Amino acid sequence: MDVNEVLLPGVGLRYEFVNHEGDRIGVVAQRSGDFELVVYPGDDPDEARPVLRLTSQEADTLAEILGAPRIAERFADLTREVPGLSAGQVEVRPGSPFADRALGDTRARTRTGASIVAVVRGEDVIASPGPGQALRAGDVLVVIGTREGIAGVQRIVQG
């Protein structure tokens, strides 16, 4: 899909593409850090209708929500392409020795060779969590590795 980038002097940048219905969809990234989602109806390409106005934090949250299925899809594609590589999910259950501790405390990658590539917390997705990311009961860890490595992460996290 082609995305056009348009400089808006004094405002920021507009990214736009045409959807399957022929409408131009625009995302205005303002210099203030806020974002605006606009639609240019097919019958008047010069008239924009604002749909949403988002703060930078709200835009990040929306991007995470929209990106989560794509991340999972890409990992699934990767695991099909690389023999022996799998994707799994491990829940941090109440009473886990790592609930309310940092991800790095698990030493999961060092101990199993598997990587925790995302933490799903309710509706939020924390992609590429660092070792300082706090784990909470109820979190679901997205793990990439061998089946044995994923099972090892499960043993570590679930105690």
CSV table of N, CA and C in Angstrom, one decimal:
chain,number,residue,atom,x,y,z
A,1,MET,N,0.9,-1.2,0.0
A,1,MET,CA,0.0,0.0,0.0
A,1,MET,C,0.9,1.2,0.0
A,2,ASP,N,0.6,2.2,-0.9
A,2,ASP,CA,1.4,3.4,-1.0
A,2,ASP,C,0.9,4.4,0.1
A,3,VAL,N,1.9,5.0,0.8
A,3,VAL,CA,1.6,6.0,1.8
A,3,VAL,C,2.3,7.2,1.4
A,4,ASN,N,1.6,8.3,1.2
A,4,ASN,CA,2.2,9.6,0.8
A,4,ASN,C,2.5,10.4,2.1
A,5,GLU,N,3.6,11.1,2.1
A,5,GLU,CA,4.0,11.9,3.2
A,5,GLU,C,4.0,13.4,2.7
A,6,VAL,N,3.2,14.2,3.4
A,6,VAL,CA,3.1,15.6,3.0
A,6,VAL,C,3.5,16.5,4.1
A,7,LEU,N,4.4,17.4,3.8
A,7,LEU,CA,4.9,18.4,4.8
A,7,LEU,C,3.8,19.5,5.0
A,8,LEU,N,3.4,19.7,6.2
A,8,LEU,CA,2.5,20.8,6.5
A,8,LEU,C,3.2,21.9,7.3
A,9,PRO,N,3.7,22.9,6.6
A,9,PRO,CA,4.6,23.9,7.2
A,9,PRO,C,3.9,24.5,8.5
A,10,GLY,N,4.6,24.5,9.6
A,10,GLY,CA,4.1,25.1,10.8
A,10,GLY,C,3.2,24.1,11.6
A,11,VAL,N,2.8,23.0,10.9
A,11,VAL,CA,1.8,22.1,11.6
A,11,VAL,C,2.5,20.8,11.9
A,12,GLY,N,3.1,20.2,10.9
A,12,GLY,CA,3.7,18.9,11.1
A,12,GLY,C,3.8,18.1,9.8
A,13,LEU,N,3.4,16.8,9.8
A,13,LEU,CA,3.4,15.9,8.6
A,13,LEU,C,2.1,15.3,8.5
A,14,ARG,N,1.6,15.0,7.3
A,14,ARG,CA,0.4,14.3,7.0
A,14,ARG,C,0.8,13.0,6.3
A,15,TYR,N,0.4,11.9,6.7
A,15,TYR,CA,0.6,10.6,6.0
A,15,TYR,C,-0.8,10.2,5.5
A,16,GLU,N,-0.9,9.8,4.3
A,16,GLU,CA,-2.2,9.5,3.7
A,16,GLU,C,-2.1,8.3,2.7
A,17,PHE,N,-3.2,7.6,2.7
A,17,PHE,CA,-3.3,6.5,1.8
A,17,PHE,C,-4.8,6.3,1.4
A,18,VAL,N,-5.0,5.6,0.3
A,18,VAL,CA,-6.4,5.4,-0.2
A,18,VAL,C,-6.9,4.0,0.3
A,19,ASN,N,-8.0,4.0,1.0
A,19,ASN,CA,-8.5,2.7,1.5
A,19,ASN,C,-9.3,1.9,0.4
A,20,HIS,N,-9.8,0.8,0.7
A,20,HIS,CA,-10.5,-0.1,-0.3
A,20,HIS,C,-11.8,0.5,-0.8
A,21,GLU,N,-12.3,1.5,-0.1
A,21,GLU,CA,-13.6,2.2,-0.6
A,21,GLU,C,-13.3,3.5,-1.4
A,22,GLY,N,-12.0,3.8,-1.6
A,22,GLY,CA,-11.7,4.9,-2.4
A,22,GLY,C,-11.5,6.2,-1.6
A,23,ASP,N,-11.7,6.2,-0.3
A,23,ASP,CA,-11.5,7.4,0.6
A,23,ASP,C,-10.0,7.5,0.9
A,24,ARG,N,-9.5,8.8,0.9
A,24,ARG,CA,-8.2,9.0,1.4
A,24,ARG,C,-8.2,9.1,2.9
A,25,ILE,N,-7.4,8.4,3.5
A,25,ILE,CA,-7.2,8.4,5.0
A,25,ILE,C,-6.0,9.1,5.3
A,26,GLY,N,-6.0,10.1,6.2
A,26,GLY,CA,-4.9,10.9,6.6
A,26,GLY,C,-4.6,10.8,8.1
A,27,VAL,N,-3.3,10.8,8.4
A,27,VAL,CA,-2.9,10.9,9.8
A,27,VAL,C,-2.0,12.1,9.9
A,28,VAL,N,-2.4,13.1,10.6
A,28,VAL,CA,-1.6,14.3,10.8
A,28,VAL,C,-0.8,14.2,12.1
A,29,ALA,N,0.5,14.2,11.9
A,29,ALA,CA,1.4,14.2,13.1
A,29,ALA,C,1.8,15.6,13.3
A,30,GLN,N,1.2,16.2,14.4
A,30,GLN,CA,1.5,17.6,14.6
A,30,GLN,C,2.8,17.8,15.4
A,31,ARG,N,3.3,19.0,15.2
A,31,ARG,CA,4.6,19.3,15.9
A,31,ARG,C,4.5,19.2,17.4
A,32,SER,N,3.3,19.4,17.9
A,32,SER,CA,3.0,19.3,19.4
A,32,SER,C,3.1,17.9,19.9
A,33,GLY,N,3.1,16.9,19.0
A,33,GLY,CA,3.1,15.5,19.4
A,33,GLY,C,1.8,14.9,19.4
A,34,ASP,N,0.7,15.7,19.1
A,34,ASP,CA,-0.6,15.2,19.0
A,34,ASP,C,-0.8,14.7,17.6
A,35,PHE,N,-1.9,13.9,17.4
A,35,PHE,CA,-2.2,13.3,16.1
A,35,PHE,C,-3.7,13.5,15.8
A,36,GLU,N,-4.0,13.6,14.5
A,36,GLU,CA,-5.4,13.7,14.1
A,36,GLU,C,-5.6,12.8,12.9
A,37,LEU,N,-6.6,12.0,13.0
A,37,LEU,CA,-7.0,11.1,12.0
A,37,LEU,C,-8.1,11.7,11.2
A,38,VAL,N,-7.9,11.9,9.9
A,38,VAL,CA,-8.9,12.6,9.0
A,38,VAL,C,-9.3,11.7,7.8
A,39,VAL,N,-10.5,11.9,7.3
A,39,VAL,CA,-10.9,11.2,6.1
A,39,VAL,C,-11.2,12.3,5.0
A,40,TYR,N,-10.7,12.0,3.8
A,40,TYR,CA,-11.1,12.9,2.7
A,40,TYR,C,-12.0,12.1,1.8
A,41,PRO,N,-13.3,12.4,1.9
A,41,PRO,CA,-14.3,11.6,1.1
A,41,PRO,C,-13.9,11.6,-0.4
A,42,GLY,N,-14.3,10.5,-1.1
A,42,GLY,CA,-13.9,10.4,-2.5
A,42,GLY,C,-14.4,11.5,-3.4
A,43,ASP,N,-15.6,12.1,-3.0
A,43,ASP,CA,-16.2,13.1,-3.9
A,43,ASP,C,-15.6,14.5,-3.8
A,44,ASP,N,-14.8,14.7,-2.7
A,44,ASP,CA,-14.2,16.0,-2.5
A,44,ASP,C,-12.8,15.8,-1.9
A,45,PRO,N,-11.8,15.6,-2.7
A,45,PRO,CA,-10.4,15.3,-2.1
A,45,PRO,C,-9.8,16.4,-1.3
A,46,ASP,N,-10.4,17.6,-1.4
A,46,ASP,CA,-9.7,18.8,-0.7
A,46,ASP,C,-10.4,19.0,0.7
A,47,GLU,N,-11.5,18.4,1.0
A,47,GLU,CA,-12.2,18.6,2.2
A,47,GLU,C,-11.9,17.5,3.2
A,48,ALA,N,-11.3,17.8,4.3
A,48,ALA,CA,-11.0,16.7,5.3
A,48,ALA,C,-12.0,16.8,6.4
A,49,ARG,N,-12.4,15.6,6.8
A,49,ARG,CA,-13.3,15.4,7.9
A,49,ARG,C,-12.6,14.8,9.1
A,50,PRO,N,-12.3,15.6,10.2
A,50,PRO,CA,-11.6,15.0,11.3
A,50,PRO,C,-12.5,13.9,11.9
A,51,VAL,N,-11.8,12.8,12.2
A,51,VAL,CA,-12.5,11.6,12.8
A,51,VAL,C,-12.1,11.5,14.3
A,52,LEU,N,-10.8,11.6,14.5
A,52,LEU,CA,-10.2,11.5,15.9
A,52,LEU,C,-9.1,12.5,16.1
A,53,ARG,N,-9.1,12.9,17.3
A,53,ARG,CA,-7.9,13.7,17.8
A,53,ARG,C,-7.3,13.0,19.0
A,54,LEU,N,-6.0,12.7,18.9
A,54,LEU,CA,-5.3,11.9,19.9
A,54,LEU,C,-4.1,12.6,20.4
A,55,THR,N,-3.8,12.4,21.7
A,55,THR,CA,-2.6,12.8,22.3
A,55,THR,C,-1.5,11.8,21.8
A,56,SER,N,-0.3,12.1,22.1
A,56,SER,CA,0.8,11.2,21.6
A,56,SER,C,0.6,9.8,22.4
A,57,GLN,N,0.2,9.9,23.7
A,57,GLN,CA,0.1,8.7,24.5
A,57,GLN,C,-1.1,7.9,23.9
A,58,GLU,N,-2.2,8.5,23.6
A,58,GLU,CA,-3.4,7.8,23.0
A,58,GLU,C,-3.0,7.2,21.6
A,59,ALA,N,-2.2,8.0,20.8
A,59,ALA,CA,-1.8,7.4,19.5
A,59,ALA,C,-0.9,6.2,19.7
A,60,ASP,N,0.0,6.2,20.7
A,60,ASP,CA,0.8,5.0,21.0
A,60,ASP,C,-0.1,3.8,21.4
A,61,THR,N,-1.1,4.1,22.2
A,61,THR,CA,-2.0,3.0,22.7
A,61,THR,C,-2.7,2.5,21.5
A,62,LEU,N,-3.3,3.3,20.6
A,62,LEU,CA,-4.0,2.9,19.4
A,62,LEU,C,-3.0,2.1,18.5
A,63,ALA,N,-1.8,2.5,18.4
A,63,ALA,CA,-0.9,1.8,17.5
A,63,ALA,C,-0.6,0.4,18.1
A,64,GLU,N,-0.5,0.3,19.4
A,64,GLU,CA,-0.2,-1.0,20.0
A,64,GLU,C,-1.4,-1.9,19.8
A,65,ILE,N,-2.6,-1.4,20.0
A,65,ILE,CA,-3.8,-2.2,19.8
A,65,ILE,C,-3.9,-2.7,18.3
A,66,LEU,N,-3.7,-1.8,17.4
A,66,LEU,CA,-3.8,-2.1,16.0
A,66,LEU,C,-2.6,-3.0,15.6
A,67,GLY,N,-1.4,-2.8,16.2
A,67,GLY,CA,-0.2,-3.6,15.8
A,67,GLY,C,-0.2,-4.9,16.4
A,68,ALA,N,-0.8,-5.2,17.5
A,68,ALA,CA,-0.7,-6.4,18.2
A,68,ALA,C,-1.1,-7.6,17.3
A,69,PRO,N,-2.2,-7.6,16.6
A,69,PRO,CA,-2.5,-8.8,15.8
A,69,PRO,C,-1.4,-8.9,14.6
A,70,ARG,N,-0.9,-7.8,14.1
A,70,ARG,CA,0.1,-7.9,13.1
A,70,ARG,C,1.4,-8.4,13.6
A,71,ILE,N,1.7,-8.1,14.9
A,71,ILE,CA,3.0,-8.6,15.5
A,71,ILE,C,2.8,-10.1,15.6
A,72,ALA,N,1.7,-10.6,16.1
A,72,ALA,CA,1.4,-12.0,16.2
A,72,ALA,C,1.5,-12.7,14.9
A,73,GLU,N,0.9,-12.1,13.9
A,73,GLU,CA,0.9,-12.7,12.5
A,73,GLU,C,2.3,-12.8,12.0
A,74,ARG,N,3.1,-11.8,12.2
A,74,ARG,CA,4.5,-11.8,11.7
A,74,ARG,C,5.3,-12.9,12.4
A,75,PHE,N,5.1,-13.1,13.7
A,75,PHE,CA,5.8,-14.1,14.4
A,75,PHE,C,5.3,-15.5,13.9
A,76,ALA,N,4.0,-15.6,13.6
A,76,ALA,CA,3.5,-16.9,13.1
A,76,ALA,C,4.1,-17.2,11.8
A,77,ASP,N,4.2,-16.2,10.9
A,77,ASP,CA,4.9,-16.3,9.6
A,77,ASP,C,6.4,-16.8,9.8
A,78,LEU,N,7.0,-16.1,10.7
A,78,LEU,CA,8.4,-16.4,11.0
A,78,LEU,C,8.6,-17.8,11.5
A,79,THR,N,7.7,-18.3,12.4
A,79,THR,CA,7.9,-19.7,12.9
A,79,THR,C,7.6,-20.7,11.8
A,80,ARG,N,6.8,-20.4,10.8
A,80,ARG,CA,6.6,-21.3,9.7
A,80,ARG,C,7.8,-21.3,8.8
A,81,GLU,N,8.5,-20.2,8.7
A,81,GLU,CA,9.7,-20.1,7.8
A,81,GLU,C,10.9,-20.7,8.4
A,82,VAL,N,11.0,-20.8,9.7
A,82,VAL,CA,12.3,-21.2,10.4
A,82,VAL,C,12.0,-22.6,11.1
A,83,PRO,N,12.5,-23.7,10.6
A,83,PRO,CA,12.2,-25.0,11.2
A,83,PRO,C,12.7,-25.0,12.6
A,84,GLY,N,11.9,-25.5,13.5
A,84,GLY,CA,12.2,-25.7,14.9
A,84,GLY,C,11.9,-24.5,15.8
A,85,LEU,N,11.4,-23.4,15.1
A,85,LEU,CA,11.1,-22.2,15.9
A,85,LEU,C,9.6,-22.1,16.1
A,86,SER,N,9.2,-21.8,17.3
A,86,SER,CA,7.7,-21.8,17.6
A,86,SER,C,7.4,-20.5,18.4
A,87,ALA,N,6.1,-20.2,18.4
A,87,ALA,CA,5.6,-19.1,19.3
A,87,ALA,C,4.7,-19.7,20.3
A,88,GLY,N,4.7,-19.1,21.5
A,88,GLY,CA,3.9,-19.6,22.6
A,88,GLY,C,3.5,-18.5,23.5
A,89,GLN,N,2.5,-18.8,24.4
A,89,GLN,CA,2.1,-17.8,25.4
A,89,GLN,C,2.2,-18.5,26.7
A,90,VAL,N,2.7,-17.7,27.7
A,90,VAL,CA,2.9,-18.1,29.0
A,90,VAL,C,2.2,-17.1,29.9
A,91,GLU,N,1.3,-17.6,30.8
A,91,GLU,CA,0.6,-16.7,31.7
A,91,GLU,C,1.4,-16.5,33.0
A,92,VAL,N,1.4,-15.3,33.5
A,92,VAL,CA,2.0,-15.1,34.8
A,92,VAL,C,0.8,-15.2,35.8
A,93,ARG,N,0.8,-16.3,36.5
A,93,ARG,CA,-0.4,-16.6,37.3
A,93,ARG,C,-0.2,-16.0,38.7
A,94,PRO,N,-1.3,-15.7,39.4
A,94,PRO,CA,-1.2,-15.3,40.8
A,94,PRO,C,-0.3,-16.3,41.6
A,95,GLY,N,0.6,-15.8,42.4
A,95,GLY,CA,1.4,-16.6,43.2
A,95,GLY,C,2.7,-17.0,42.4
A,96,SER,N,2.9,-16.5,41.2
A,96,SER,CA,4.1,-16.8,40.5
A,96,SER,C,5.3,-16.1,41.2
A,97,PRO,N,6.4,-16.8,41.2
A,97,PRO,CA,7.6,-16.2,41.9
A,97,PRO,C,8.0,-14.9,41.2
A,98,PHE,N,7.5,-14.6,40.0
A,98,PHE,CA,8.0,-13.4,39.3
A,98,PHE,C,6.9,-12.4,39.1
A,99,ALA,N,5.7,-12.6,39.7
A,99,ALA,CA,4.7,-11.5,39.8
A,99,ALA,C,5.2,-10.4,40.6
A,100,ASP,N,5.1,-9.2,40.1
A,100,ASP,CA,5.6,-8.0,40.7
A,100,ASP,C,7.1,-7.9,40.8
A,101,ARG,N,7.8,-8.6,39.8
A,101,ARG,CA,9.2,-8.5,39.7
A,101,ARG,C,9.6,-8.1,38.3
A,102,ALA,N,10.8,-7.8,38.0
A,102,ALA,CA,11.3,-7.4,36.7
A,102,ALA,C,11.4,-8.6,35.8
A,103,LEU,N,11.1,-8.5,34.5
A,103,LEU,CA,11.3,-9.5,33.6
A,103,LEU,C,12.7,-10.1,33.6
A,104,GLY,N,13.7,-9.2,33.7
A,104,GLY,CA,15.1,-9.7,33.7
A,104,GLY,C,15.4,-10.6,34.9
A,105,ASP,N,14.6,-10.5,36.0
A,105,ASP,CA,14.9,-11.4,37.1
A,105,ASP,C,14.6,-12.9,36.7
A,106,THR,N,13.8,-13.1,35.7
A,106,THR,CA,13.6,-14.5,35.3
A,106,THR,C,14.8,-15.2,34.6
A,107,ARG,N,15.6,-14.3,34.0
A,107,ARG,CA,16.8,-14.8,33.2
A,107,ARG,C,16.3,-15.9,32.2
A,108,ALA,N,15.1,-15.7,31.7
A,108,ALA,CA,14.5,-16.7,30.8
A,108,ALA,C,15.3,-17.0,29.6
A,109,ARG,N,15.8,-15.9,28.9
A,109,ARG,CA,16.5,-16.1,27.7
A,109,ARG,C,17.8,-16.9,27.9
A,110,THR,N,18.5,-16.5,29.0
A,110,THR,CA,19.8,-17.1,29.4
A,110,THR,C,19.6,-18.6,29.7
A,111,ARG,N,18.5,-18.8,30.4
A,111,ARG,CA,18.2,-20.2,30.9
A,111,ARG,C,17.6,-21.1,29.9
A,112,THR,N,16.9,-20.5,28.9
A,112,THR,CA,16.1,-21.4,28.0
A,112,THR,C,16.5,-21.2,26.5
A,113,GLY,N,17.0,-20.0,26.2
A,113,GLY,CA,17.3,-19.7,24.8
A,113,GLY,C,16.1,-19.1,24.1
A,114,ALA,N,14.9,-19.0,24.8
A,114,ALA,CA,13.7,-18.5,24.2
A,114,ALA,C,13.6,-17.0,24.6
A,115,SER,N,13.0,-16.2,23.7
A,115,SER,CA,12.9,-14.8,23.9
A,115,SER,C,11.4,-14.4,24.2
A,116,ILE,N,11.3,-13.5,25.2
A,116,ILE,CA,9.9,-12.9,25.5
A,116,ILE,C,9.9,-11.7,24.7
A,117,VAL,N,9.0,-11.7,23.6
A,117,VAL,CA,9.0,-10.6,22.7
A,117,VAL,C,7.8,-9.6,22.9
A,118,ALA,N,6.9,-10.0,23.8
A,118,ALA,CA,5.8,-9.0,24.1
A,118,ALA,C,5.2,-9.5,25.4
A,119,VAL,N,4.6,-8.5,26.1
A,119,VAL,CA,3.8,-8.8,27.3
A,119,VAL,C,2.4,-8.2,27.0
A,120,VAL,N,1.4,-9.1,27.2
A,120,VAL,CA,0.0,-8.6,27.0
A,120,VAL,C,-0.6,-8.5,28.3
A,121,ARG,N,-1.1,-7.3,28.6
A,121,ARG,CA,-1.6,-6.9,29.9
A,121,ARG,C,-3.0,-6.3,29.7
A,122,GLY,N,-4.0,-7.2,29.8
A,122,GLY,CA,-5.4,-6.7,29.6
A,122,GLY,C,-5.5,-6.4,28.1
A,123,GLU,N,-5.9,-5.1,27.8
A,123,GLU,CA,-6.0,-4.7,26.4
A,123,GLU,C,-4.7,-4.1,25.9
A,124,ASP,N,-3.7,-4.0,26.7
A,124,ASP,CA,-2.4,-3.4,26.3
A,124,ASP,C,-1.4,-4.4,25.9
A,125,VAL,N,-0.6,-4.0,24.9
A,125,VAL,CA,0.5,-4.9,24.4
A,125,VAL,C,1.8,-4.1,24.6
A,126,ILE,N,2.7,-4.7,25.4
A,126,ILE,CA,4.1,-4.1,25.5
A,126,ILE,C,5.0,-4.9,24.7
A,127,ALA,N,5.3,-4.3,23.5
A,127,ALA,CA,6.2,-5.0,22.5
A,127,ALA,C,7.6,-4.8,22.9
A,128,SER,N,8.4,-5.8,22.7
A,128,SER,CA,9.9,-5.8,23.0
A,128,SER,C,10.2,-5.3,24.4
A,129,PRO,N,9.6,-5.9,25.4
A,129,PRO,CA,9.9,-5.5,26.8
A,129,PRO,C,11.3,-5.6,27.2
A,130,GLY,N,11.8,-4.6,27.9
A,130,GLY,CA,13.2,-4.7,28.4
A,130,GLY,C,13.3,-5.5,29.7
A,131,PRO,N,14.5,-5.7,30.1
A,131,PRO,CA,14.6,-6.5,31.4
A,131,PRO,C,14.0,-5.8,32.6
A,132,GLY,N,13.8,-4.5,32.6
A,132,GLY,CA,13.3,-3.8,33.7
A,132,GLY,C,11.8,-3.8,33.7
A,133,GLN,N,11.1,-4.4,32.7
A,133,GLN,CA,9.7,-4.4,32.6
A,133,GLN,C,9.1,-5.2,33.8
A,134,ALA,N,8.2,-4.6,34.6
A,134,ALA,CA,7.6,-5.3,35.7
A,134,ALA,C,6.6,-6.3,35.2
A,135,LEU,N,6.5,-7.5,35.7
A,135,LEU,CA,5.5,-8.5,35.4
A,135,LEU,C,4.5,-8.4,36.5
A,136,ARG,N,3.2,-8.7,36.1
A,136,ARG,CA,2.1,-8.7,37.0
A,136,ARG,C,1.3,-10.0,36.8
A,137,ALA,N,0.7,-10.4,37.9
A,137,ALA,CA,-0.2,-11.6,37.7
A,137,ALA,C,-1.3,-11.2,36.7
A,138,GLY,N,-1.5,-12.2,35.8
A,138,GLY,CA,-2.5,-12.0,34.7
A,138,GLY,C,-1.8,-11.6,33.4
A,139,ASP,N,-0.6,-11.2,33.4
A,139,ASP,CA,0.1,-10.9,32.2
A,139,ASP,C,0.3,-12.2,31.4
A,140,VAL,N,0.3,-12.0,30.1
A,140,VAL,CA,0.5,-13.1,29.2
A,140,VAL,C,1.8,-12.8,28.4
A,141,LEU,N,2.8,-13.6,28.5
A,141,LEU,CA,4.1,-13.4,27.8
A,141,LEU,C,4.0,-14.1,26.5
A,142,VAL,N,4.4,-13.4,25.4
A,142,VAL,CA,4.5,-14.0,24.1
A,142,VAL,C,6.0,-14.4,23.9
A,143,VAL,N,6.2,-15.7,23.7
A,143,VAL,CA,7.5,-16.3,23.7
A,143,VAL,C,7.9,-16.9,22.4
A,144,ILE,N,9.1,-16.6,21.9
A,144,ILE,CA,9.5,-17.2,20.6
A,144,ILE,C,10.8,-18.1,20.9
A,145,GLY,N,10.8,-19.3,20.5
A,145,GLY,CA,11.9,-20.2,20.7
A,145,GLY,C,11.5,-21.6,20.3
A,146,THR,N,12.3,-22.5,20.7
A,146,THR,CA,12.0,-23.9,20.5
A,146,THR,C,10.9,-24.3,21.4
A,147,ARG,N,10.2,-25.4,21.1
A,147,ARG,CA,9.1,-25.9,22.0
A,147,ARG,C,9.7,-26.1,23.4
A,148,GLU,N,10.9,-26.7,23.5
A,148,GLU,CA,11.5,-26.9,24.8
A,148,GLU,C,11.8,-25.6,25.5
A,149,GLY,N,12.3,-24.6,24.8
A,149,GLY,CA,12.5,-23.3,25.4
A,149,GLY,C,11.3,-22.6,25.9
A,150,ILE,N,10.2,-22.7,25.1
A,150,ILE,CA,8.9,-22.1,25.6
A,150,ILE,C,8.4,-22.8,26.8
A,151,ALA,N,8.6,-24.2,26.8
A,151,ALA,CA,8.2,-25.0,28.0
A,151,ALA,C,9.0,-24.6,29.2
A,152,GLY,N,10.3,-24.3,29.0
A,152,GLY,CA,11.2,-23.9,30.1
A,152,GLY,C,10.8,-22.5,30.6
A,153,VAL,N,10.4,-21.6,29.8
A,153,VAL,CA,9.9,-20.3,30.2
A,153,VAL,C,8.7,-20.5,31.1
A,154,GLN,N,7.8,-21.4,30.7
A,154,GLN,CA,6.6,-21.6,31.4
A,154,GLN,C,7.0,-22.2,32.8
A,155,ARG,N,7.9,-23.1,32.9
A,155,ARG,CA,8.3,-23.7,34.2
A,155,ARG,C,8.9,-22.6,35.1
A,156,ILE,N,9.7,-21.7,34.5
A,156,ILE,CA,10.3,-20.6,35.3
A,156,ILE,C,9.3,-19.7,35.8
A,157,VAL,N,8.4,-19.2,34.9
A,157,VAL,CA,7.5,-18.2,35.3
A,157,VAL,C,6.4,-18.7,36.2
A,158,GLN,N,5.9,-19.9,36.0
A,158,GLN,CA,4.8,-20.4,36.8
A,158,GLN,C,5.3,-21.1,38.0
A,159,GLY,N,6.6,-21.2,38.2
A,159,GLY,CA,7.2,-21.8,39.4
A,159,GLY,C,6.8,-23.2,39.6
